[in-house]
Structure formats: C-alpha cells, structure tokens
PDB file of C-alpha atoms and ligand atoms in Angstrom:
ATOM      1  CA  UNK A   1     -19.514 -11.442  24.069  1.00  0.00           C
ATOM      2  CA  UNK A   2     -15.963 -10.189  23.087  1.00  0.00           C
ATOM      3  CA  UNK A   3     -13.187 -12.136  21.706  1.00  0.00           C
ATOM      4  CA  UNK A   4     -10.066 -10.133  21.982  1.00  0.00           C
ATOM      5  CA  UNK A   5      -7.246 -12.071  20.324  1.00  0.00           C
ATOM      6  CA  UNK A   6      -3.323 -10.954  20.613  1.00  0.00           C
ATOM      7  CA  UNK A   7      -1.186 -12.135  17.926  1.00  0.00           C
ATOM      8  CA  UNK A   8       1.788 -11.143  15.729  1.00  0.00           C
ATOM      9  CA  UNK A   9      -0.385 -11.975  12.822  1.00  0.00           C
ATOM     10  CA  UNK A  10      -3.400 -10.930  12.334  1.00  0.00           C
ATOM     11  CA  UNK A  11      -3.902 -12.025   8.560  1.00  0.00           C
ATOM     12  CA  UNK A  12      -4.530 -15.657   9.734  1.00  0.00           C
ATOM     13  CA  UNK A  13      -7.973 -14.177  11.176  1.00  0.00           C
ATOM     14  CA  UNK A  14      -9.329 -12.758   8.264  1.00  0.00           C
ATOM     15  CA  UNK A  15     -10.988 -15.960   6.988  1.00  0.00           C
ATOM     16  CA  UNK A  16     -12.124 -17.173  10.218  1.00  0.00           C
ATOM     17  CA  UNK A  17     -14.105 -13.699  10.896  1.00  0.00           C
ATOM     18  CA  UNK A  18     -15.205 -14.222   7.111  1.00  0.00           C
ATOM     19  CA  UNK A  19     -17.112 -17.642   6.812  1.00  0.00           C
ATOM     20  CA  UNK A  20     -20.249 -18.549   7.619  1.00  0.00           C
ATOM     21  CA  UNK A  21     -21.544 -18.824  11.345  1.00  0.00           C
ATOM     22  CA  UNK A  22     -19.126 -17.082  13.035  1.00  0.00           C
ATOM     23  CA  UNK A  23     -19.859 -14.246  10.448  1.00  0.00           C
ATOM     24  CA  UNK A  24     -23.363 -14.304  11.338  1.00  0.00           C
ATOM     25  CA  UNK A  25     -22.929 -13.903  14.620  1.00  0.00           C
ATOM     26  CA  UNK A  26     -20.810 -10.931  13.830  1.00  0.00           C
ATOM     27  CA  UNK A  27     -22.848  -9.571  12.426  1.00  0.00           C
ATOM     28  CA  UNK A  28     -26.073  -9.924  14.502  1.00  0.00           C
ATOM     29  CA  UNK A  29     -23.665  -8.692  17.081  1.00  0.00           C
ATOM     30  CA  UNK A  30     -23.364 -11.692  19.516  1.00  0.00           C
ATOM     31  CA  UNK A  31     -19.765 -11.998  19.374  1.00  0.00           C
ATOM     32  CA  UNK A  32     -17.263  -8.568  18.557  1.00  0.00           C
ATOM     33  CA  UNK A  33     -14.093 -10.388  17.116  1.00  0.00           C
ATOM     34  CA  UNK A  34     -11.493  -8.067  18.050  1.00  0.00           C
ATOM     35  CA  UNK A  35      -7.610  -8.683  16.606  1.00  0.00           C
ATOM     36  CA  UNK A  36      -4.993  -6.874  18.048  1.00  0.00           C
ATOM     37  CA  UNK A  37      -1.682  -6.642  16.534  1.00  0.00           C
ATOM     38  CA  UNK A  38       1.096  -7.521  19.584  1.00  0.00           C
ATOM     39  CA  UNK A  39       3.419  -5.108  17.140  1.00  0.00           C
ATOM     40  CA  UNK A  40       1.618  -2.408  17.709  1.00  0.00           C
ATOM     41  CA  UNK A  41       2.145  -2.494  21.498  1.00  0.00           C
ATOM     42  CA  UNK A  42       5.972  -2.898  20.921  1.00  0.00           C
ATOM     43  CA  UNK A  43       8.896  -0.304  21.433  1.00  0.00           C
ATOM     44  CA  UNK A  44      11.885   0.943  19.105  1.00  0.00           C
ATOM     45  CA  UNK A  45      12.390   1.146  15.261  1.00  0.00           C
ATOM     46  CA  UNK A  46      12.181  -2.451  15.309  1.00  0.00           C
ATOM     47  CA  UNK A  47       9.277  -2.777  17.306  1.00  0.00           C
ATOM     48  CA  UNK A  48      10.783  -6.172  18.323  1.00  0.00           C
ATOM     49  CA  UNK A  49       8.451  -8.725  19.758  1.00  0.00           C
ATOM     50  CA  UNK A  50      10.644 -11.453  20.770  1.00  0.00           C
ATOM     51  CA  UNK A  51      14.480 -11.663  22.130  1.00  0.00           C
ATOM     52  CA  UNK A  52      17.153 -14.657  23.057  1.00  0.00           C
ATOM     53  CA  UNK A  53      16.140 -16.967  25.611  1.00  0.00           C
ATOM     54  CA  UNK A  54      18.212 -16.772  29.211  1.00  0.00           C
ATOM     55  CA  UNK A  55      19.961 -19.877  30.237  1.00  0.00           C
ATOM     56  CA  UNK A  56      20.556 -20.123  26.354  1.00  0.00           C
ATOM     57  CA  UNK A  57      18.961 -22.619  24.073  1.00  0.00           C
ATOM     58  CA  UNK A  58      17.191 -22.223  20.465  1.00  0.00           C
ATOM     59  CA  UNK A  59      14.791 -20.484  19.437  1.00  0.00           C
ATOM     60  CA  UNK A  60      12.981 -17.014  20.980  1.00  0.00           C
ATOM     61  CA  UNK A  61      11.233 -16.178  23.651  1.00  0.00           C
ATOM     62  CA  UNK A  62       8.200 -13.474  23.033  1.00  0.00           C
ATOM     63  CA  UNK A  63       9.188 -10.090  25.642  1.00  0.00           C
ATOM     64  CA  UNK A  64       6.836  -9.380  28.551  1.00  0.00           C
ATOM     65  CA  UNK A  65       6.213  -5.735  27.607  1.00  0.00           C
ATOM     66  CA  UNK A  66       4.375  -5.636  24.082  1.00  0.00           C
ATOM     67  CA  UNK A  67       2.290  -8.435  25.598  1.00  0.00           C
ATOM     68  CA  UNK A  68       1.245  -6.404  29.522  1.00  0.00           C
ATOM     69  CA  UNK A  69       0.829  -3.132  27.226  1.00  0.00           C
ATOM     70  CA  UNK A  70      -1.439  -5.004  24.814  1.00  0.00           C
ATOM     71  CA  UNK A  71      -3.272  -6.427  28.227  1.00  0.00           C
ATOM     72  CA  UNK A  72      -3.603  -3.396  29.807  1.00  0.00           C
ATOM     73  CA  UNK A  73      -6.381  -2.632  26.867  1.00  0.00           C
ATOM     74  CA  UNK A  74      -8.061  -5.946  26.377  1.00  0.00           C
ATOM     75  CA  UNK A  75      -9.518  -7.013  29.382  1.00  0.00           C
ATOM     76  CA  UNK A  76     -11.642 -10.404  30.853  1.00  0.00           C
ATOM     77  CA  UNK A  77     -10.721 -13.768  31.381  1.00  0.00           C
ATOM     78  CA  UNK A  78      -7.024 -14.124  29.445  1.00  0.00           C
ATOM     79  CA  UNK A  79      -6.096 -17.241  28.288  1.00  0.00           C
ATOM     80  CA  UNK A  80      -3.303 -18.761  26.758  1.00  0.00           C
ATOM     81  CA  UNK A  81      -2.709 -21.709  24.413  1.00  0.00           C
ATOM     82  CA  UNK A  82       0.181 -23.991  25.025  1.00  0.00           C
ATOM     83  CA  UNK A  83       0.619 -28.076  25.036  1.00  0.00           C
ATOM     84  CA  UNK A  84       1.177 -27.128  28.801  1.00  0.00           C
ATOM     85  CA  UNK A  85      -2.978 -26.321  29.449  1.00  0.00           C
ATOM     86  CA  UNK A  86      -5.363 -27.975  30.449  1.00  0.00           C
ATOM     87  CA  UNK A  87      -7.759 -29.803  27.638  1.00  0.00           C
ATOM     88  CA  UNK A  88      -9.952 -28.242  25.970  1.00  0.00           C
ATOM     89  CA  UNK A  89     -13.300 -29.831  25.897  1.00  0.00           C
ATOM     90  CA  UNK A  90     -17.336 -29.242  25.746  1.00  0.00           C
ATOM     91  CA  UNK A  91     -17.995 -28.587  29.362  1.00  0.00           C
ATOM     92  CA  UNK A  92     -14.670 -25.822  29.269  1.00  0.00           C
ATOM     93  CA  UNK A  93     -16.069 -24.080  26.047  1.00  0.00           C
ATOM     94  CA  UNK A  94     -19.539 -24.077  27.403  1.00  0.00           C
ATOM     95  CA  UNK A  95     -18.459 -22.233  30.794  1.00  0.00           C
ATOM     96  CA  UNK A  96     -16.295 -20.062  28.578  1.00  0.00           C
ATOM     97  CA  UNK A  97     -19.492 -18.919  26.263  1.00  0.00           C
ATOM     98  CA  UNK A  98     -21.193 -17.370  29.711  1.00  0.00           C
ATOM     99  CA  UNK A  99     -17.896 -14.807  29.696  1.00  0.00           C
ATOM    100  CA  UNK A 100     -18.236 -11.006  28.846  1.00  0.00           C
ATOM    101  CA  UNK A 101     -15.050 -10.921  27.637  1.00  0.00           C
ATOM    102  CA  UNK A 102     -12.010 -13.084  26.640  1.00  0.00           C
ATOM    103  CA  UNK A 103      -8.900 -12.430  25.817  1.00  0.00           C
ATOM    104  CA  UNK A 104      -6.612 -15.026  23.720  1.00  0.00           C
ATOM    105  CA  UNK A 105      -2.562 -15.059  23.619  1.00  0.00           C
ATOM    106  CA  UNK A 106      -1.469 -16.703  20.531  1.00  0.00           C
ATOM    107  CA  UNK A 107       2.215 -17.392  21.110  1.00  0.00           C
ATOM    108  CA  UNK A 108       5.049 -18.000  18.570  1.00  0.00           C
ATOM    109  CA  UNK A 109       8.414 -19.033  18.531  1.00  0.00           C
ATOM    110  CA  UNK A 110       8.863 -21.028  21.952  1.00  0.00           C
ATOM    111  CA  UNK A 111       6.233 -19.231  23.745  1.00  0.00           C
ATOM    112  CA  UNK A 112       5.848 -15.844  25.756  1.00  0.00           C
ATOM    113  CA  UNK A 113       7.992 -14.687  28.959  1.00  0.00           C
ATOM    114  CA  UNK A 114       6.596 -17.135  31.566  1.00  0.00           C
ATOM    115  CA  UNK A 115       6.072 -13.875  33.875  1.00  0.00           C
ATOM    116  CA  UNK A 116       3.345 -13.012  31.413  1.00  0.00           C
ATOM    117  CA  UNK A 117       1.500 -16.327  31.867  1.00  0.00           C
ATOM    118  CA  UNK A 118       2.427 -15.873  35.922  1.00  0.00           C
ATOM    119  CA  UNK A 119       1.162 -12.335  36.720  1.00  0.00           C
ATOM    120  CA  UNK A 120      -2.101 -12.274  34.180  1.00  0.00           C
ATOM    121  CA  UNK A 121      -3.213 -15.493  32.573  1.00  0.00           C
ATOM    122  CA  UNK A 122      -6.114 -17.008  33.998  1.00  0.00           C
ATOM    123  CA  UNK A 123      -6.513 -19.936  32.225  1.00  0.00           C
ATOM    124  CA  UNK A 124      -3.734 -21.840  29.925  1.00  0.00           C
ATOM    125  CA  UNK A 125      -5.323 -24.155  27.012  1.00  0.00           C
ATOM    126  CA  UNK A 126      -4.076 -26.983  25.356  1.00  0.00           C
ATOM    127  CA  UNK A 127      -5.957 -28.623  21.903  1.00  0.00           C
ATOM    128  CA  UNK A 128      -3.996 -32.018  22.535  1.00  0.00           C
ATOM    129  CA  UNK A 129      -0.758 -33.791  23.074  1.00  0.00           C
ATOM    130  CA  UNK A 130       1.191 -32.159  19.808  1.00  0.00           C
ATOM    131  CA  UNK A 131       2.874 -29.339  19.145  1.00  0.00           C
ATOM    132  CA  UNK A 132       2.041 -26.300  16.797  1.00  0.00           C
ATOM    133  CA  UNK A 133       3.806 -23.671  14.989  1.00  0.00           C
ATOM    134  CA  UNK A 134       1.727 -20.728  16.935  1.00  0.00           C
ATOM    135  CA  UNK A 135      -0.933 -20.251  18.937  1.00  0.00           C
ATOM    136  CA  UNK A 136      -3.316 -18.785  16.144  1.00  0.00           C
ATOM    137  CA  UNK A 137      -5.254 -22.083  15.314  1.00  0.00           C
ATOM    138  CA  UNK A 138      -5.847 -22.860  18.809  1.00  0.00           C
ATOM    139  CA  UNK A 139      -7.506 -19.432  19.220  1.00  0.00           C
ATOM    140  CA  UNK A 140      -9.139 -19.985  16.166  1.00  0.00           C
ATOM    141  CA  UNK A 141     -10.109 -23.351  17.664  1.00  0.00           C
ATOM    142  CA  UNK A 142     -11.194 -22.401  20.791  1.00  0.00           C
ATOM    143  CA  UNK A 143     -13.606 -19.172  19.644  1.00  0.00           C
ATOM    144  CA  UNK A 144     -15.287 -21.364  17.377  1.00  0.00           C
ATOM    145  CA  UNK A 145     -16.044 -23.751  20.154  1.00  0.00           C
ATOM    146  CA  UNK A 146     -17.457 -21.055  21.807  1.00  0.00           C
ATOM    147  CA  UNK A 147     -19.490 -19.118  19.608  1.00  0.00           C
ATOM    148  CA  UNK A 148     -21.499 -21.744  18.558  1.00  0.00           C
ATOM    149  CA  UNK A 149     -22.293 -21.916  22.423  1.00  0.00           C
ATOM    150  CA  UNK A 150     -23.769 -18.535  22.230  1.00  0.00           C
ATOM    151  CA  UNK A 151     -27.364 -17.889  22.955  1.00  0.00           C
ATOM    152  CA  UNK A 152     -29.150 -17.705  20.240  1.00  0.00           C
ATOM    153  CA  UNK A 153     -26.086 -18.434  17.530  1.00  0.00           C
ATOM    154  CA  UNK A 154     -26.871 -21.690  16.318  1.00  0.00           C
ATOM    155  CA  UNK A 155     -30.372 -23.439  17.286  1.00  0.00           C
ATOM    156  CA  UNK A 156     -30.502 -24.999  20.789  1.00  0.00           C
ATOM    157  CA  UNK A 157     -31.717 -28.233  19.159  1.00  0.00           C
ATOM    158  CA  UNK A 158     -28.448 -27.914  16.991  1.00  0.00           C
ATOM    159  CA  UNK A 159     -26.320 -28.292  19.961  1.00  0.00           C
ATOM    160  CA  UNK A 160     -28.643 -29.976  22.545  1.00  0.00           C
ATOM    161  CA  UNK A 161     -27.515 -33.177  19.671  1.00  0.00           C
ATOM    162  CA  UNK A 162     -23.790 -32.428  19.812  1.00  0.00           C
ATOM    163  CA  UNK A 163     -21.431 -34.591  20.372  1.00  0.00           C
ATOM    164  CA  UNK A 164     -20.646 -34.299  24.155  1.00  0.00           C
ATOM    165  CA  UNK A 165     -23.422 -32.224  24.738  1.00  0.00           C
ATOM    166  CA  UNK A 166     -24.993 -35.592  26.945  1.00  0.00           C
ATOM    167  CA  UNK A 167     -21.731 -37.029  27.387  1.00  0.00           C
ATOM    168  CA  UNK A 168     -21.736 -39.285  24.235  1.00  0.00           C
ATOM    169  CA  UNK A 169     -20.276 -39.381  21.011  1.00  0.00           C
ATOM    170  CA  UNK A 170     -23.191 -38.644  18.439  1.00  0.00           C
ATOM    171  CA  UNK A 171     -24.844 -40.937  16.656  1.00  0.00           C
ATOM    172  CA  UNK A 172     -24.663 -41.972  13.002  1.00  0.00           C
ATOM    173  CA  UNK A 173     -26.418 -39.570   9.984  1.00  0.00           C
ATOM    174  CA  UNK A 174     -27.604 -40.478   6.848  1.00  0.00           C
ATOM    175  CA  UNK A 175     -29.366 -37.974   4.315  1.00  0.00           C
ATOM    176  CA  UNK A 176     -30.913 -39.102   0.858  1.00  0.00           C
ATOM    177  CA  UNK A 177     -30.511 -40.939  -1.324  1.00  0.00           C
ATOM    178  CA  UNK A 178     -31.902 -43.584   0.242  1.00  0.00           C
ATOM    179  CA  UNK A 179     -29.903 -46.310  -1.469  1.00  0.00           C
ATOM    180  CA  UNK A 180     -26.072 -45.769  -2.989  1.00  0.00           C
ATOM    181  CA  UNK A 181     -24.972 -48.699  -5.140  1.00  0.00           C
ATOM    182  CA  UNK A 182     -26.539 -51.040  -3.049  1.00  0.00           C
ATOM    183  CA  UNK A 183     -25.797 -49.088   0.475  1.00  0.00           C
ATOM    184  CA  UNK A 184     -29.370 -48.664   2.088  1.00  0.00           C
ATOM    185  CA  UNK A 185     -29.932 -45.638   5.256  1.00  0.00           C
ATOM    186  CA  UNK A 186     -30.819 -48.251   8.150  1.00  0.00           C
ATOM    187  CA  UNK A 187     -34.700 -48.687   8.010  1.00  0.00           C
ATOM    188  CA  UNK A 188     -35.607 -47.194  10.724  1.00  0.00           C
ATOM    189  CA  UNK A 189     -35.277 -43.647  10.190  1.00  0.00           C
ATOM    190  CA  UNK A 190     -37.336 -43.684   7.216  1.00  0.00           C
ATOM    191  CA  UNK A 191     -40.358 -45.490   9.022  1.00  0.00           C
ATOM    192  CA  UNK A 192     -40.977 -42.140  10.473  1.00  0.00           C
ATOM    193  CA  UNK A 193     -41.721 -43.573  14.108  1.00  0.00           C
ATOM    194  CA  UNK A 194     -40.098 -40.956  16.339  1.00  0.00           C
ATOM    195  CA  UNK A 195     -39.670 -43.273  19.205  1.00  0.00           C
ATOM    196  CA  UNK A 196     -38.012 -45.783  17.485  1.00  0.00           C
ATOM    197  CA  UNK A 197     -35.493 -43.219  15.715  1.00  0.00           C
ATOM    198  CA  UNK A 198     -34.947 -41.508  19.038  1.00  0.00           C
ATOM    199  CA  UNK A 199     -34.081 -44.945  20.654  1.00  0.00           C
ATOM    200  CA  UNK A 200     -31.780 -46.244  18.114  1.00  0.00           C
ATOM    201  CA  UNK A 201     -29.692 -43.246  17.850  1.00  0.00           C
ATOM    202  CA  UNK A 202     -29.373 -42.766  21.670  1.00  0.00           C
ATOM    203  CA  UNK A 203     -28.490 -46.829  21.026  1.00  0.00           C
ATOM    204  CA  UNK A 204     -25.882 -46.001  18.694  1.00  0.00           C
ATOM    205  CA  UNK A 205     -24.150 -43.323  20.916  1.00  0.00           C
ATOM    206  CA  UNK A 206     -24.164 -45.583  23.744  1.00  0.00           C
ATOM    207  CA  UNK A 207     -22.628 -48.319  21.304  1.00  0.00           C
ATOM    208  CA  UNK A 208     -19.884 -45.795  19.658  1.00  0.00           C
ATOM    209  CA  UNK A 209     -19.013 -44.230  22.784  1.00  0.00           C
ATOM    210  CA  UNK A 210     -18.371 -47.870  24.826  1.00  0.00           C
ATOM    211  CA  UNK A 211     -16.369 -48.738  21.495  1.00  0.00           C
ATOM    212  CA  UNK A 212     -14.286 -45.811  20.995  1.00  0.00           C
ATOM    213  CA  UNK A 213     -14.073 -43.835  24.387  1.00  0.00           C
ATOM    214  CA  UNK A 214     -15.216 -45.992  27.405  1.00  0.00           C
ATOM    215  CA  UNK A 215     -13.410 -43.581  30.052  1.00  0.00           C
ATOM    216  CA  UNK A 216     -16.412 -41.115  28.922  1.00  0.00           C
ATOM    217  CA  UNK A 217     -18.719 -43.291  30.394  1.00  0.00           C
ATOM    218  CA  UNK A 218     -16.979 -43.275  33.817  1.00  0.00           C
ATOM    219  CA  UNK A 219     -18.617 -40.611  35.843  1.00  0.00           C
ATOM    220  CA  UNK A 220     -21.513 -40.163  33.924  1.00  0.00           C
ATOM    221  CA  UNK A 221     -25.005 -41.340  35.662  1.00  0.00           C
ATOM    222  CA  UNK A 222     -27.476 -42.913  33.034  1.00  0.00           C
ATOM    223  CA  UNK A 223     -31.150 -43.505  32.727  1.00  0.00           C
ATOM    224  CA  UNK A 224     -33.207 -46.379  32.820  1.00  0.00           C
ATOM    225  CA  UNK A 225     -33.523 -46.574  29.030  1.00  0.00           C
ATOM    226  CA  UNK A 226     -29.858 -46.457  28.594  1.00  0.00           C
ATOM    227  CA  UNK A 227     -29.247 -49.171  30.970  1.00  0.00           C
ATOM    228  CA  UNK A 228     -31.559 -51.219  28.918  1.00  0.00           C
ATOM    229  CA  UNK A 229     -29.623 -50.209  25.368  1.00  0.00           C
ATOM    230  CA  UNK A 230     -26.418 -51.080  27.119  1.00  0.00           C
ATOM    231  CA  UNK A 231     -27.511 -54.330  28.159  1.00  0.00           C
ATOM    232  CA  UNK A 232     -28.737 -55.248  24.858  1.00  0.00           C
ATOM    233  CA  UNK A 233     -25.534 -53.755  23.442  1.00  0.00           C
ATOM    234  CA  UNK A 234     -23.414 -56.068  25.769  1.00  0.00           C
ATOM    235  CA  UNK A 235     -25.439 -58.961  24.715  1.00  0.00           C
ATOM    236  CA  UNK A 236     -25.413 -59.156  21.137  1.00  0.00           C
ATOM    237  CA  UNK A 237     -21.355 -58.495  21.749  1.00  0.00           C
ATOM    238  CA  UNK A 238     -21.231 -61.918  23.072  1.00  0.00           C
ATOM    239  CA  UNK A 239     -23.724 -63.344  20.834  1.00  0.00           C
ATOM    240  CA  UNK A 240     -21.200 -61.903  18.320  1.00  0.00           C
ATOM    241  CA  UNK A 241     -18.341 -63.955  18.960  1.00  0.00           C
TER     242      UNK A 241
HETATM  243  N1  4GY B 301      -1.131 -28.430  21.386  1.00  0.00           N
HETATM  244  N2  4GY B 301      -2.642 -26.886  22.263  1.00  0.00           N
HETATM  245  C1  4GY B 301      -0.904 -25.989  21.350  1.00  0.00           C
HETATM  246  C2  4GY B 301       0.368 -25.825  20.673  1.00  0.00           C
HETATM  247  C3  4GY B 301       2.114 -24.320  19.999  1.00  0.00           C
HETATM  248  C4  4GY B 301       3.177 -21.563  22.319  1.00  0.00           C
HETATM  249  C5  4GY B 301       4.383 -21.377  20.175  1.00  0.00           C
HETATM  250  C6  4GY B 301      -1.538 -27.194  21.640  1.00  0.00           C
HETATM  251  O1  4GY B 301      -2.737 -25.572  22.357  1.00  0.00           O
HETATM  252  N3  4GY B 301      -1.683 -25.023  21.809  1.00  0.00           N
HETATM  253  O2  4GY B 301       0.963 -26.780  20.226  1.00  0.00           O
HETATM  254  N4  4GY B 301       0.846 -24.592  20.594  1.00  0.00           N
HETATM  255  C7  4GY B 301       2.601 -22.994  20.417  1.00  0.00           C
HETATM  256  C8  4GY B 301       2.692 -22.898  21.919  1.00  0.00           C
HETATM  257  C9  4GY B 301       4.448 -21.208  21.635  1.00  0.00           C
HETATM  258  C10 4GY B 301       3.912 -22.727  19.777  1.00  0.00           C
END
C-alpha cells in the first residue's frame, strides 16, 4: 500500500516513518510512506500556500492550486482531516487498509479552499470532537491505524485481540511479577486452563464495555456464551448493591 501525505511540513513525519512497526513495514515494503511538500507545488518567489479568507474573518485559508497540482501526482482514495469528518474508528481503518493507495491532506491555518474538499476529496476524517493546530497528527493517526491492519504487518492474533476488533473493549493484562506489594494477577491466568482464561477475559470485555460504552453493544449480535457472561454480569450487579 501507499500512503501519500500532503503537508506544509514535512519534518513532523520524520519520527513517525522512524520508530518501530511502521518502520518495519517500510522496510519489508508493505507500506511506501510518501511526504510531499504542498510548497513545492506552489507558484511565485513566495511560493505562498495560503491567502485571506473572502467574506473576511481571521485567520488563512490554504489556496486551491498548490493543493490540485500536488493531487494531480498523488493519486487513490484522498482524504482529508477536519472536526467536520466523519469518525474515525476500527471498521473505517480496516476498509481503508484494503486501499492501493491513499492520499492524506493535512490542513493548517483554518483549513483548505472548500473547492478542494468539493471537486477531489473522497472521504473527510475527523479524530474527535476538538480542535487541532494542523492536520499532521491526524494523518499520523490515521496511517498508523492502518498499517497495523496490513497483511502480514503485525500478527493476525495481535489484532484478532484488539480492542474493537469483536466489538468490545479489550480485556484486562497483567505480566509478571506475579505479586506487587501485595497486588496479586487474578488467579486464573496463572492456572494455565485455557478455557477458563479465554472465558474470563471475553467476561471482562463484556463487563468493561457495558460499563464504559454500552451504545457499542447496540447493534452487535452475541453468542450463547456471552449471553451467559452477561447474565452473570447483571446479576452480581444487583447482588452488589
Ligand atoms: N479533530 N479530527 C481534526 C482537527 C484541525 C483543518 C487546520 C480533528 O481530525 N482533524 O482538529 N484538525 C485542523 C483542521 C484546518 C486545523
């Protein structure tokens, strides 16, 4: 896959290319992480990238032609990242990891020419209901999301347990030692019974996810087994009180 990502500043990528997984799958060739410079598309000694907004108003508006020159050479699905999009989440970044190509605005200022975002964008993104200085973290943000999505990136059993990845929040982890000034790992994942572990952690998914985002559960069908965990989940609420 290729990652084509339009920005007036580059630098903020170098890290991100840089680090661990996503460097991997650089180099191994599963993802081509390709920055362009906006600058470079743009006209005159100042090679200005933004102008005053019409109908007045602070701030600046990025200009239409930098960004449809830069567009002309970086081709797939474009998207761009604004409060305005619609939310990012597993399912988006999974259907976004079968792409050939993306290419990803990052906007500054108070965003691009809105005849940009009318005439080529496919998709507009949004992380969440705040607002950024730019567009680059939400690029950064939403690659990320993805390339761990790529075949063969991380291990399928890596993301099979994701949060999300069966519509729950995951489930607690624990790793030695054992006991921390008096703070045991519960005792079932060191009796070694598979079954048992498997249950309790689908158990405390169930239990986190009802607790902390019930409108998850909403459209989402479940199995016999997690019927049964719910109920007992529900009834030692009650018990509870
Ligand atoms: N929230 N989700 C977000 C944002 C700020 C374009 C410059 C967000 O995705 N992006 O806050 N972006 C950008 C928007 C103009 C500032």
């Amino acid at each position: 896959m290729r990652i084509n990502i339009l920005t007036l500043f580059p630098e903020f990528f170098d890290s991100f290319k840089e680090h661990s997984i996503v460097k991997r799958a650089v180099e191994k060739e599963q993802v081509e992480i390709n920055i362009v410079n906006i600058r470079d598309f743009a006209e005159g000694k100042q090679r200005q990238c933004d102008d005053m907004p019409f109908g007045g108003g602070a701030g600046m508006v990025m200009k239409p032609e930098p960004l449809l020159k830069a567009l002309e050479q970086n081709g797939g699905k474009v998207i761009y990242t604004s409060p305005q999009g619609v939310r990012l989440n597993q399912k988006l970044a999974c259907d976004l990891a079968q792409e050939k190509e993306i290419t990803i605005i990052a906007g500054h200022y108070e965003g691009i020419d809105e005849r940009v975002i009318d005439s080529k964008v496919d998709l507009e993104i949004s992380l969440g209901d705040f607002v950024l200085t730019g567009g680059e973290l939400p690029a950064m943000v939403i690659s990320d999301s993805i390339i761990r999505l790529i075949p063969g990136v991380i291990k399928k059993e890596s993301y099979e347990n994701d949060s999300f990845y069966n519509g729950l929040l995951d489930y607690p982890h624990y790793t030695r030692p054992a006991e921390y000034e008096g703070l045991k790992v519960p005792d079932v994942l060191m009796s070694g019974h598979h079954k048992n572990i498997d249950e309790w952690r689908l158990k405390q998914s169930l239990k986190r996810t009802l607790e902390r985002r019930p409108e998850l559960l909403k459209d989402r069908e479940f199995s016999k087994l997690e019927i049964k965990l719910l109920k007992e989940i529900k009834g030692s609420k009650k018990n509870d009180i």
